[in-house]
XYZ file of C-alpha atoms in Angstrom:
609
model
C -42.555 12.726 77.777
C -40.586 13.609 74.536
C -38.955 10.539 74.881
C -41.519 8.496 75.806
C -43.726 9.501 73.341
C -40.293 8.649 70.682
C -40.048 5.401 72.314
C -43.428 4.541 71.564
C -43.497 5.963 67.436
C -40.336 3.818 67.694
C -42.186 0.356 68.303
C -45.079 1.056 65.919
C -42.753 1.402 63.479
C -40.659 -2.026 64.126
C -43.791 -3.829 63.017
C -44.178 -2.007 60.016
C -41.885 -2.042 56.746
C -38.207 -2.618 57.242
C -37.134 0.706 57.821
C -33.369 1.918 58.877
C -33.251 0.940 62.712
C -33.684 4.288 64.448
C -31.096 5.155 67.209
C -32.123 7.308 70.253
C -29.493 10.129 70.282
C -30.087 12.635 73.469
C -30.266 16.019 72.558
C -29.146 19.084 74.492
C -31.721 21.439 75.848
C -30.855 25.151 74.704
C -32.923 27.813 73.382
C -32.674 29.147 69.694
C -30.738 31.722 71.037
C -28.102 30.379 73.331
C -27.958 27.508 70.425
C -26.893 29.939 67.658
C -23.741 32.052 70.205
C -22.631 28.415 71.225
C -22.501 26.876 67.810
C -22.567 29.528 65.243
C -20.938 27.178 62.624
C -21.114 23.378 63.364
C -18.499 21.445 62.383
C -21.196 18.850 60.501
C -24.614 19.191 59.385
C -27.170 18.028 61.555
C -29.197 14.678 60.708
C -32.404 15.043 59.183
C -35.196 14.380 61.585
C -37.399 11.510 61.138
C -40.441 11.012 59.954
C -42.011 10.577 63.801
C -40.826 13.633 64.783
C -39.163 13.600 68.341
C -35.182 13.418 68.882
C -34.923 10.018 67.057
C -33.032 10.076 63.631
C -32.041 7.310 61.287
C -28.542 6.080 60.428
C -28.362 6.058 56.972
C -26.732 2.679 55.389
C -24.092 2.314 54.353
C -23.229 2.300 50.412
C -20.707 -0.343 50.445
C -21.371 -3.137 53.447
C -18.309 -5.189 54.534
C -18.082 -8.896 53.053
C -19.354 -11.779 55.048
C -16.468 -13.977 54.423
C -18.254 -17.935 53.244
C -16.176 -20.662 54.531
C -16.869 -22.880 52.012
C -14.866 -20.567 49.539
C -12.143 -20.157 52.337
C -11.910 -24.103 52.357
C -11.832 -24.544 48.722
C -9.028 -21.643 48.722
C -7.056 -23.430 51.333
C -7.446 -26.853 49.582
C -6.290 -25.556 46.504
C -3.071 -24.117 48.079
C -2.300 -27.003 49.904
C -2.384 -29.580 47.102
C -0.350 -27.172 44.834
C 1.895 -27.912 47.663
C 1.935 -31.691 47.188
C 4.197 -33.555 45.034
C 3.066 -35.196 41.805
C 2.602 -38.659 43.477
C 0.616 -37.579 45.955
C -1.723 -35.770 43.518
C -3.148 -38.437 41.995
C -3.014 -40.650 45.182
C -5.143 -37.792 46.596
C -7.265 -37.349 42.984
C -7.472 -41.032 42.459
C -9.351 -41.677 46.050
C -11.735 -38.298 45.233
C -12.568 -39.882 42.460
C -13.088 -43.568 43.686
C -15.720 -41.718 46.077
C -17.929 -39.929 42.903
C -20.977 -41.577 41.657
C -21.528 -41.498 37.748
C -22.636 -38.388 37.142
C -20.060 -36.353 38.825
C -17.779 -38.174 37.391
C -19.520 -37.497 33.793
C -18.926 -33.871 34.771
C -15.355 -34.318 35.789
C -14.981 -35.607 32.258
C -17.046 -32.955 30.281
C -15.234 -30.837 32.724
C -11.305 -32.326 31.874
C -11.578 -33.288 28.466
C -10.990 -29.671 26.533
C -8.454 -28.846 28.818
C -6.699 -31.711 27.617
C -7.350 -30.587 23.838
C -4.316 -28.755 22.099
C -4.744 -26.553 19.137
C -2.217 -27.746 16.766
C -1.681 -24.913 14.941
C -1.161 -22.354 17.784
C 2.006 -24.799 18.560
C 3.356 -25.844 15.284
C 5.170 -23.843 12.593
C 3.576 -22.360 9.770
C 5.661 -24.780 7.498
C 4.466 -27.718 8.960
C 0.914 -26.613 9.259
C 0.665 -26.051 5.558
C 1.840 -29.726 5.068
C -0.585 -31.035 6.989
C -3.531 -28.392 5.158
C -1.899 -29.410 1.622
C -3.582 -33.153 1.925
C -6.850 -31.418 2.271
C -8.785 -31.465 -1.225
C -11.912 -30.114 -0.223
C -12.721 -26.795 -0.361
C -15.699 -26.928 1.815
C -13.294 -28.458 4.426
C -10.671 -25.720 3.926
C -13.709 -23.165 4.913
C -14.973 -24.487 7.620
C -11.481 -24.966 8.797
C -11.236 -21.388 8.612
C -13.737 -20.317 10.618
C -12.673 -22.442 13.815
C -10.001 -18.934 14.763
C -7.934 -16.265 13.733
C -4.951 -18.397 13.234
C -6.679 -21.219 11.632
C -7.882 -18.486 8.822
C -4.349 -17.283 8.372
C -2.887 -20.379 8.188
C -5.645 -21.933 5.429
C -5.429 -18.104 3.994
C -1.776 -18.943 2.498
C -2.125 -19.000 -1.277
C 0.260 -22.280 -1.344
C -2.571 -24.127 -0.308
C -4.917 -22.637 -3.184
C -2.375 -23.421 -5.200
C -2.169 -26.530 -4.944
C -5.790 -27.502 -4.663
C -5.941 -25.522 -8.227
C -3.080 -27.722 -9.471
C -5.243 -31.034 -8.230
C -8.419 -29.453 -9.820
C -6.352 -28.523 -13.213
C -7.535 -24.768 -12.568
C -5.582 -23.063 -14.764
C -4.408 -18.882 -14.764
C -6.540 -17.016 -16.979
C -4.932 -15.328 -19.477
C -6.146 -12.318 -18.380
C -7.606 -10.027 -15.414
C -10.435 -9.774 -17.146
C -11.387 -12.958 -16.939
C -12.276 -12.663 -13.246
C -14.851 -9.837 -13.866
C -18.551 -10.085 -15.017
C -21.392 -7.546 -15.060
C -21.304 -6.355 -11.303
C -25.345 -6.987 -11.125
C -27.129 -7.284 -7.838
C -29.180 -9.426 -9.160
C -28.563 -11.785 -11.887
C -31.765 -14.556 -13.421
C -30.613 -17.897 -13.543
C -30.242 -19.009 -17.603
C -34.140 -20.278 -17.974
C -35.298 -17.704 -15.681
C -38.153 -14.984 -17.404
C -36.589 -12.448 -15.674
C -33.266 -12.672 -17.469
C -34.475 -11.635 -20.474
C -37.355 -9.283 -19.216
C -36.750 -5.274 -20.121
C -37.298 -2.325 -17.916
C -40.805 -0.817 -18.557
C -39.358 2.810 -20.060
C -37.180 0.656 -22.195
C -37.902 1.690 -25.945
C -39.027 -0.623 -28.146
C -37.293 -2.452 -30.779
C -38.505 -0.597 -33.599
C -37.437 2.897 -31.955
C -33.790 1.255 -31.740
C -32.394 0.496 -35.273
C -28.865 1.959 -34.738
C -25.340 0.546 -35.460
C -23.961 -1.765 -32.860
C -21.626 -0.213 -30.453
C -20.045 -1.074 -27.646
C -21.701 0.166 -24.083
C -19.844 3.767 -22.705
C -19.425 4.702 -19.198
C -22.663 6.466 -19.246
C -24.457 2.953 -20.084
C -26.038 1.805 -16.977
C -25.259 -1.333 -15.889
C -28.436 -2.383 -15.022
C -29.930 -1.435 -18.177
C -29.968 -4.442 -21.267
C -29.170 -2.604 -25.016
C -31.036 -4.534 -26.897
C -31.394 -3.334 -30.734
C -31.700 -4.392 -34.700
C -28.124 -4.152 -35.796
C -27.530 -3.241 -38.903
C -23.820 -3.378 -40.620
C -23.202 -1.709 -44.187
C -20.824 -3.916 -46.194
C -18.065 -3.154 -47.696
C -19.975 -3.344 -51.212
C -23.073 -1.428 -49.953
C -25.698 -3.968 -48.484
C -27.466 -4.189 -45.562
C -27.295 -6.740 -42.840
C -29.775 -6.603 -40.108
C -29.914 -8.684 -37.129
C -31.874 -8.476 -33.914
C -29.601 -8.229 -30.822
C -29.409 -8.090 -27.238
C -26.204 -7.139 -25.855
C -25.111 -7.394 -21.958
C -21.917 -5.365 -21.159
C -19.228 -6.457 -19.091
C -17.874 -4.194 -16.690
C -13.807 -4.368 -16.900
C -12.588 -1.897 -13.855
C -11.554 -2.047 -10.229
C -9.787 -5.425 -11.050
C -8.819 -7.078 -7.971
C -5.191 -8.742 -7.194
C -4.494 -11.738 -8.648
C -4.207 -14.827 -6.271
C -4.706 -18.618 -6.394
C -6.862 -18.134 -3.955
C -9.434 -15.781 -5.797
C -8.603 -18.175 -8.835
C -9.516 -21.134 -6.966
C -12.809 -19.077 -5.812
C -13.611 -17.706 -9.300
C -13.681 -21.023 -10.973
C -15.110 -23.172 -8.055
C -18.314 -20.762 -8.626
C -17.671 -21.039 -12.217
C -18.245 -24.742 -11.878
C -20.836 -24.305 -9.795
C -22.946 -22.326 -12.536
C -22.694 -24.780 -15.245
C -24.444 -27.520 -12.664
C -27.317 -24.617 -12.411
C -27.339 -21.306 -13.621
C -25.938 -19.253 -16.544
C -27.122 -16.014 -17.709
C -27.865 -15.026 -21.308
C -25.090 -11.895 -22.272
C -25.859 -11.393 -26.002
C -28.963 -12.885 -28.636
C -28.532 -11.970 -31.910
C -31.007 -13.561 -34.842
C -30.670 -13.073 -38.581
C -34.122 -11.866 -40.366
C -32.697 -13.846 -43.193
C -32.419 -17.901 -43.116
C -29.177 -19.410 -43.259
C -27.572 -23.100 -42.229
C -24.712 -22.201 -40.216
C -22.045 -24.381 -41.676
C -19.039 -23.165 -39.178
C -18.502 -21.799 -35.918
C -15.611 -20.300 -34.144
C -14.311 -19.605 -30.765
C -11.349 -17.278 -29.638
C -10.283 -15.025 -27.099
C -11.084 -12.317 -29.308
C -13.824 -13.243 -31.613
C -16.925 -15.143 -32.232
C -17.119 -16.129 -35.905
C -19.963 -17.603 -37.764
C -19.961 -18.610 -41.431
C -23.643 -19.926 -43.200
C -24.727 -20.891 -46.283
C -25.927 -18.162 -47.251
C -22.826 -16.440 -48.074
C -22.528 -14.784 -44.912
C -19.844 -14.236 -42.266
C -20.620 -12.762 -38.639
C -17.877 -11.471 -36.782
C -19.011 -10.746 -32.954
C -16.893 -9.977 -30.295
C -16.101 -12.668 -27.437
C -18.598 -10.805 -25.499
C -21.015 -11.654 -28.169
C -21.218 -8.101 -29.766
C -21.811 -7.816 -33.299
C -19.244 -6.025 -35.543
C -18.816 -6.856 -38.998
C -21.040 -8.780 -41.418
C -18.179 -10.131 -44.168
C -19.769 -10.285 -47.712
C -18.035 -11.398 -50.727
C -18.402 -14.619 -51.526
C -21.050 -15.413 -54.189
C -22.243 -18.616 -52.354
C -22.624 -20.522 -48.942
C -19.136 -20.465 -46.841
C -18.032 -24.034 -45.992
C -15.271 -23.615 -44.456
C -13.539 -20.761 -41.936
C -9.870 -20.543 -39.899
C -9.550 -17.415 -37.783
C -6.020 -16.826 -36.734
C -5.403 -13.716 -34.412
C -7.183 -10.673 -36.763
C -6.736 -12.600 -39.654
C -9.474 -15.068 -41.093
C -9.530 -17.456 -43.762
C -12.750 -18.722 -45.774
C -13.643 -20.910 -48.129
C -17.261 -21.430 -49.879
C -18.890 -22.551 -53.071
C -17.572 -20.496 -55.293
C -14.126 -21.829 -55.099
C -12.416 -19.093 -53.853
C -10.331 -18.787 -50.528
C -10.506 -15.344 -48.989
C -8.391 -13.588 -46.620
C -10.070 -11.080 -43.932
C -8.961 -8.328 -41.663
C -11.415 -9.146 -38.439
C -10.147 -5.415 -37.021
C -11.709 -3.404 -40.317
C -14.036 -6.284 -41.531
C -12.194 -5.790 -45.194
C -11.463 -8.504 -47.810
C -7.535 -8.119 -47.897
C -7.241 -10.702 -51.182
C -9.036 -13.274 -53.145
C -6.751 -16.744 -54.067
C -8.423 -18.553 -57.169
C -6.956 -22.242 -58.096
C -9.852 -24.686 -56.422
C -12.136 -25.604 -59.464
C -14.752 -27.052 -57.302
C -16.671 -26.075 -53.251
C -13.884 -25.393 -51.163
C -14.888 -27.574 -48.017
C -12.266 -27.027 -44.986
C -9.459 -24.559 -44.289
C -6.864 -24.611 -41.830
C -3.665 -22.605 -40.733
C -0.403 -23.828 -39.909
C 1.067 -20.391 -38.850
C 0.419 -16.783 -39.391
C 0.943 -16.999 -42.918
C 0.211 -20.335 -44.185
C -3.253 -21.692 -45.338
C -4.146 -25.111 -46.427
C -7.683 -25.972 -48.213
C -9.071 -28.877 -49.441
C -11.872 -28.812 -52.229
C -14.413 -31.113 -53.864
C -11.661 -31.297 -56.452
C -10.075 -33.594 -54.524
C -6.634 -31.457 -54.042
C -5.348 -29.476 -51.430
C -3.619 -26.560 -51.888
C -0.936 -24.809 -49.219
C -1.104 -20.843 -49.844
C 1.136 -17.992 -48.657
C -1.536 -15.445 -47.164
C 0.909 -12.731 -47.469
C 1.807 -12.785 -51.379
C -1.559 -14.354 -52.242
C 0.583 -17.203 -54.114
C 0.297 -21.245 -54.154
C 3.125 -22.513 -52.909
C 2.120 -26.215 -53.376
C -0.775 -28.405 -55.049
C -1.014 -31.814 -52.799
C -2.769 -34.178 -55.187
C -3.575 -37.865 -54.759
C -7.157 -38.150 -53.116
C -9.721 -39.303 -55.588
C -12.491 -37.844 -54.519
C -13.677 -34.733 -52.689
C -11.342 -33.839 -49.390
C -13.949 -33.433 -46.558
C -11.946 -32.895 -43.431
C -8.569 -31.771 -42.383
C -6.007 -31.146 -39.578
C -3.051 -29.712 -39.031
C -0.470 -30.435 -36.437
C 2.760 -28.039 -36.525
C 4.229 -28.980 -40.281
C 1.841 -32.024 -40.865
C -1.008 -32.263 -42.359
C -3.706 -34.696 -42.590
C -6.881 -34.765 -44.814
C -9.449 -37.017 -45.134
C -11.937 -38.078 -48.350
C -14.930 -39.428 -49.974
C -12.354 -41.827 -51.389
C -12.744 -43.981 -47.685
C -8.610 -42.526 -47.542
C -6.816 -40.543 -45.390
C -3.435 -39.094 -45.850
C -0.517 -37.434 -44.021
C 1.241 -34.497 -45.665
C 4.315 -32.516 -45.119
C 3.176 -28.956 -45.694
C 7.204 -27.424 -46.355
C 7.811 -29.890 -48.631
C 4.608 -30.414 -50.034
C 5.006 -34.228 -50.412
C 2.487 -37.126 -49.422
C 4.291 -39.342 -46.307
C 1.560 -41.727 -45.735
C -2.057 -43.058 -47.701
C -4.257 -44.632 -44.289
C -6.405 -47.076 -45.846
C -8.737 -49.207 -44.055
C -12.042 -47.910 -44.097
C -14.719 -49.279 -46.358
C -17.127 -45.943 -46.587
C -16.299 -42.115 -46.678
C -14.514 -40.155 -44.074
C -16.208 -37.461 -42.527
C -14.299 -36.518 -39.426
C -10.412 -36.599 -38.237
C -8.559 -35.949 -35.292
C -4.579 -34.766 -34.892
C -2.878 -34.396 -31.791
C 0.794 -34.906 -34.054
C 1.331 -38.118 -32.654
C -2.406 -39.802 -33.168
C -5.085 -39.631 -36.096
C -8.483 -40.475 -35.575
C -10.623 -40.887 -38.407
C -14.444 -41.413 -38.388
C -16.567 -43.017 -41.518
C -19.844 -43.696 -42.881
C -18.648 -47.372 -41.983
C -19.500 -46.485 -38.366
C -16.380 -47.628 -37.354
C -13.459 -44.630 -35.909
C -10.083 -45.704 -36.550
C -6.814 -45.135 -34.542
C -3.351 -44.115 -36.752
C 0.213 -43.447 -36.000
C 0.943 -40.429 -37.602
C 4.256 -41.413 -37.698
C 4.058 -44.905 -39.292
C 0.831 -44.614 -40.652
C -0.531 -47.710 -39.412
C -3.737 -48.579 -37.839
C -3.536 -48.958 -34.468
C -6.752 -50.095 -33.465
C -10.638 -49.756 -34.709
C -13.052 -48.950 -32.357
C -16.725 -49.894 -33.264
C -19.624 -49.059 -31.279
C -21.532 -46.787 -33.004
C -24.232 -47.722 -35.865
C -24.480 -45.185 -37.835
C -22.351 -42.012 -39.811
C -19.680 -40.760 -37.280
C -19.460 -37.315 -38.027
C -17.628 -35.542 -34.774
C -14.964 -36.151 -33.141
C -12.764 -34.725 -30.723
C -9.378 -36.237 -28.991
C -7.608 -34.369 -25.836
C -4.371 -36.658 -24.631
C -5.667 -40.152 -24.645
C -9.303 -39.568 -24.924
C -11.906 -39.813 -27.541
C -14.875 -38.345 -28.002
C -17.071 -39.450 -30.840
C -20.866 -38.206 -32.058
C -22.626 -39.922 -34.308
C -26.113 -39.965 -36.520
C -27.612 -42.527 -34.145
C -28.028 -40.110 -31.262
C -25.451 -41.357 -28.811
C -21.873 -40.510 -28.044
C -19.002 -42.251 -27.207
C -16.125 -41.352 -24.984
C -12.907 -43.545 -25.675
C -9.768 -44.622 -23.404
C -7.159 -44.118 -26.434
C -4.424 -46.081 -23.764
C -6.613 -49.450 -23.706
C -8.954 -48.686 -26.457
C -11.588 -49.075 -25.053
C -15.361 -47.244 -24.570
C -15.408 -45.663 -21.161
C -18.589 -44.306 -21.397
C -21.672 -44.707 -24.054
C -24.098 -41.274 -23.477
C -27.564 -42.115 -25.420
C -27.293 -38.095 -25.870
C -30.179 -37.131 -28.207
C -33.042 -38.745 -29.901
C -31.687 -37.983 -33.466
C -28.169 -36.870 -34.814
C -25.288 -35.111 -32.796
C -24.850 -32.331 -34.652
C -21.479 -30.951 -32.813
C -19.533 -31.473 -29.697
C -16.987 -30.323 -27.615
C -15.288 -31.435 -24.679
C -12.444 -30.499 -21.965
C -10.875 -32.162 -18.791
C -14.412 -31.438 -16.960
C -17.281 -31.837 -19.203
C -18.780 -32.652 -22.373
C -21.424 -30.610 -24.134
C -23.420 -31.968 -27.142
C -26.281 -30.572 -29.352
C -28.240 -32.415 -31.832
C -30.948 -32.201 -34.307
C -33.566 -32.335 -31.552
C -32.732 -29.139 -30.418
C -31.224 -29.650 -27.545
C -27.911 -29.003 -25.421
C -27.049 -31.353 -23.241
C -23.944 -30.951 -20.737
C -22.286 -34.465 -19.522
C -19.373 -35.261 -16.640
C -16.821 -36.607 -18.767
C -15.692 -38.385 -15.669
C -18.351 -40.259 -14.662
C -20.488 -40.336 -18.049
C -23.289 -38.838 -15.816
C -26.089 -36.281 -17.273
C -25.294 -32.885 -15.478
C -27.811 -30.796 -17.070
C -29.978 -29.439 -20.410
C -29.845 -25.974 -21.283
C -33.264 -24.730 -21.196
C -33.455 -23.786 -24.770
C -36.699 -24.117 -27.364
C -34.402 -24.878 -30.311
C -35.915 -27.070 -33.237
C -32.485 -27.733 -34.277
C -28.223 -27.295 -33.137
C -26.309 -26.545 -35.604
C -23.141 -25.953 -33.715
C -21.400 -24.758 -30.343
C -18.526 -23.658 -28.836
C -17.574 -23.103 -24.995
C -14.551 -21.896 -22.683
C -14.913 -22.131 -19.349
C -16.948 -19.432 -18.681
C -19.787 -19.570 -21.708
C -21.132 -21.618 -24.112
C -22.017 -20.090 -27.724
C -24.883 -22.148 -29.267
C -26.248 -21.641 -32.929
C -29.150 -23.135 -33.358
C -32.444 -22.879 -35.293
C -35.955 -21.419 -34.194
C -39.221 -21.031 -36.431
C -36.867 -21.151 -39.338
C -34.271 -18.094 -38.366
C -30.768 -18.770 -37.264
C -30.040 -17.699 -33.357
C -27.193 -16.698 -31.562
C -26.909 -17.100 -27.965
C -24.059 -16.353 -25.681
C -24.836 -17.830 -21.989
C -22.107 -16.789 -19.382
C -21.043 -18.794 -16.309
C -18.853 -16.279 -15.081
C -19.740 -15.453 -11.349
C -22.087 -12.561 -11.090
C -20.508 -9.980 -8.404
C -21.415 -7.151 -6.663
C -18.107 -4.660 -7.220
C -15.014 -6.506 -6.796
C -15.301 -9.435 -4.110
C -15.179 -12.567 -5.785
């Protein structure tokens, strides 16, 4: 009955849930008692009874079931062995009728399925040497990076800093001259040059009239994020006050990374990239007194700034103010900074000599009986000036003596250049002549133009001189004949500016000119402002102009295209100056002379450039 009754929970349960299939196992009939002295320790535990009861219990599955071998796999196995086995003939006897039996879209898969196992990465197989040849014809950086990011090897290979180096050859990237050109104020977060933001102020900031101190530079303490902006004022040496509104932005100068063409390349390719949009305002200063700025100069140490107001400012490169140089009686016309040393001319007829390190007067040299009106230096301790008096005069800085008086202009000298020991100055007289500055002598007289001469250019090989004629007029220097005379412009041509055989020429009727000094010819005509170019500038990338309209325009001197205006509220440029990382305009607003210093150095976070 015990089995029967088992037999019967057993096919209930079939129709139920899949359950483990129970197996009938017969069990022997002993009492508790003769059970226990038969088997007092069993060699394995007992199965657990089922749920039914009875003497049915379920065979647990197992945990790891045999494979059921597919034949299909065994075939494809066996296939594969046996046409490794054939020889090379019959392998594509026996591929070429497979395929001849496909339809088109196995055979579309047979080709996605082929076609990068027939693909060979060069550069896994071929030398380093060669692989740089090939990566050396590249002159794209944006191809360069994308070719690094196809592997490992491809980024070593385009990681070797012969391939920067040339692309920075191609690019004329030059080496900075230092490691701290590579560095700028590590920022999270630096405004764009236009941006409010850029010249906003933290809310605790004090206020301007809480913050008349002397100028000094930022200490370790400074935080970075934090702006010092202040009314400088500088004692003179003879006891006045200068003040001048600032705003300073410090650059940091540690954890300077290893130089590398590479981070070169980097550096400047974002420095480019900045003056198509962006630049950030690093330094503001405005005088509370008004003043024509009548020269501005730019130098790896210094930013010097003479007006007519008798005043020199002498800022740091960083735009810092540290010395306000008083001693002339009347407007300075003329300035020629030369390591610490500066030179300056003005009004009263004197020519002055200046330690930029203590801001002191270091001599005065009388002779001029008229406006001195432009300075130059041939060497550390030779000075040339030309005057209203229509002489020049060559001085020996160190002794404070006049070593020669070059006379034969008849008017007032506006302009000159020097070129190792030559000299040429141009005049009111519509003349320009060449000058040895040893000897003292006149080598040439360039006659030709029929108004005054306002502007010159001297590479020691070429003079360009530009005239109220509106003509500019091409010299040998070494002849002192007229080569050729360009025409173009209507009006006074009052800047120029000649790199190798290029010309660049501003003039009072707005436009500017750049010049192909191999053919003569104009290259490009920029209708740059809607009144006079006031100053220029140019290099092997760009030209930057400002005029009397107040505004700063940036050009590709390439193409001739319009890259960009600074977004400045000027009423008037007076002049500016650039590297390749900022630009220092001077310019007039609501009648006081400003100073801005816009950087284009990449902003960074620590050290990755």
């Amino acid at each position: 009955m015990s089995a029967m009754h088992g037999s019967g929970r057993l096919s209930s349960s079939s129709a139920t849930a899949s359950r483990p299939v129970p197996v009938p196992v017969s069990l022997p009939n002993h009492s508790p008692a003769s059970h226990s002295a038969a088997f007092p320790e069993p060699p394995t535990p007992a199965p657990s009874p089922g749920p039914f009861g009875g003497g049915f219990l379920y065979a647990q599955p197992s945990q790891s079931p045999a494979p059921v071998e597919d034949p299909y796999s065994t075939s494809l196995a066996y296939l594969a062995r046996d046409f490794c086995a054939l020889a090379s003939s019959q392998r594509e006897a026996l591929l070429s009728a497979l395929l001849d039996a496909c339809d088109t879209s196995t055979l579309s898969f047979v080709l996605a399925y082929v076609s990068p196992l027939l693909k060979k990465d060069p550069f896994k197989i071929l030398p380093n040497e060669i692989c740089l040849r090939i990566l050396s014809h590249v002159d794209d950086a944006r191809t360069l990076a994308r070719a690094a990011q196809v592997s490992r090897r491809w980024a070593s290979v385009v990681s070797d800093d012969i391939i920067w180096k040339g692309l920075c050859e191609r690019l004329h990237y030059k080496r900075p001259l230092s490691d701290r050109e590579y560095l700028s104020t590590p920022f999270v977060h630096t405004p764009a040059y236009g941006d409010p933001a850029a010249f906003s102020l933290p809310q605790n900031f004090p206020s301007l009239t809480t913050m008349i101190s002397v100028s000094s530079p930022p200490t370790s303490n400074t935080p970075l994020t934090a702006i010092p902006i202040s009314v400088t004022s500088t004692t003179t040496h003879n006891g006045e006050l200068s003040m001048m509104e600032s705003t300073y932005l410090p650059v940091a100068a540690s954890n300077i990374p290893p130089w590398s063409y590479q981070t070169l390349f980097k550096q400047r390719y974002m420095v480019d990239s900045a003056w198509l949009n962006g630049g950030v305002v690093t330094a503001r200063h405005v005088t509370t007194d008004q003043g024509v700025v009548t020269c501005l100069h730019l130098t790896k140490k210094y930013v010097v700034v003479a007006l007519d107001n008798s005043r020199i400012h002498v800022f740091t490169s960083e735009g810092r103010l540290i010395h306000t140089l008083t001693g002339h009686v009347m407007g300075v016309w003329a300035i020629m900074p030369w390591d610490d040393t500066l030179v300056s001319g003005g009004c009263d007829r004197d020519v002055r000599v200046w330690d930029l390190k203590t801001g002191r007067c270091k001599m005065v040299l009388h002779g001029h009986t008229s406006t001195v009106r432009c300075v130059k230096m041939s060497d550390s301790r030779t000075a040339i000036s030309g005057s209203r008096d229509a002489s020049l005069r060559v001085w020996d800085i160190e002794t404070g003596t006049c070593k020669h008086v070059l006379l034969g202009h008849q008017a007032s000298v506006r302009c000159l250049e020097v070129f190792g020991d030559i000299c040429v100055s141009g005049s009111y007289d519509t003349t320009a002549k060449v000058w040895s500055i040893s000897r003292g002598v006149l080598l040439h007289t360039l006659a030709g133009h029929f108004s005054q001469i306002y502007a010159l250019a001297f590479d020691g090989v070429k003079i360009a001189t530009g005239s109220l004629d509106t003509s500019v007029r091409i010299w040998s220097a070494e002849s002192g004949q007229c080569f050729a005379v360009l025409q173009g412009h209507t009006s006074l041509v009052g800047q120029l500016q000649m790199l190798g055989d290029t010309l660049v020429t501003g003039s009072s009727d707005g436009s500017t000119r750049v010049w192909d000094l191999k053919g003569m010819t104009c290259i490009h005509r920029l209708a740059a402002h809607d009144n006079s170019v006031t100053t220029l500038q140019f290099d092997e990338q760009r030209i930057v102009t400002g005029g009397s309209d107040g505004r700063v325009k940036v050009w590709d001197i390439k193409t001739g295209h319009h890259i960009r205006d600074l977004p400045c509220t000027y009423e008037a440029v007076w002049r500016i100056a650039f590297e390749d990382e900022k630009v220092v305009v001077l310019a007039s607003r609501h009648n006081r002379t400003h100073m801005e210093v816009i950087s284009f150095a990449p902003q960074v976070q620590g050290c990755e450039l």
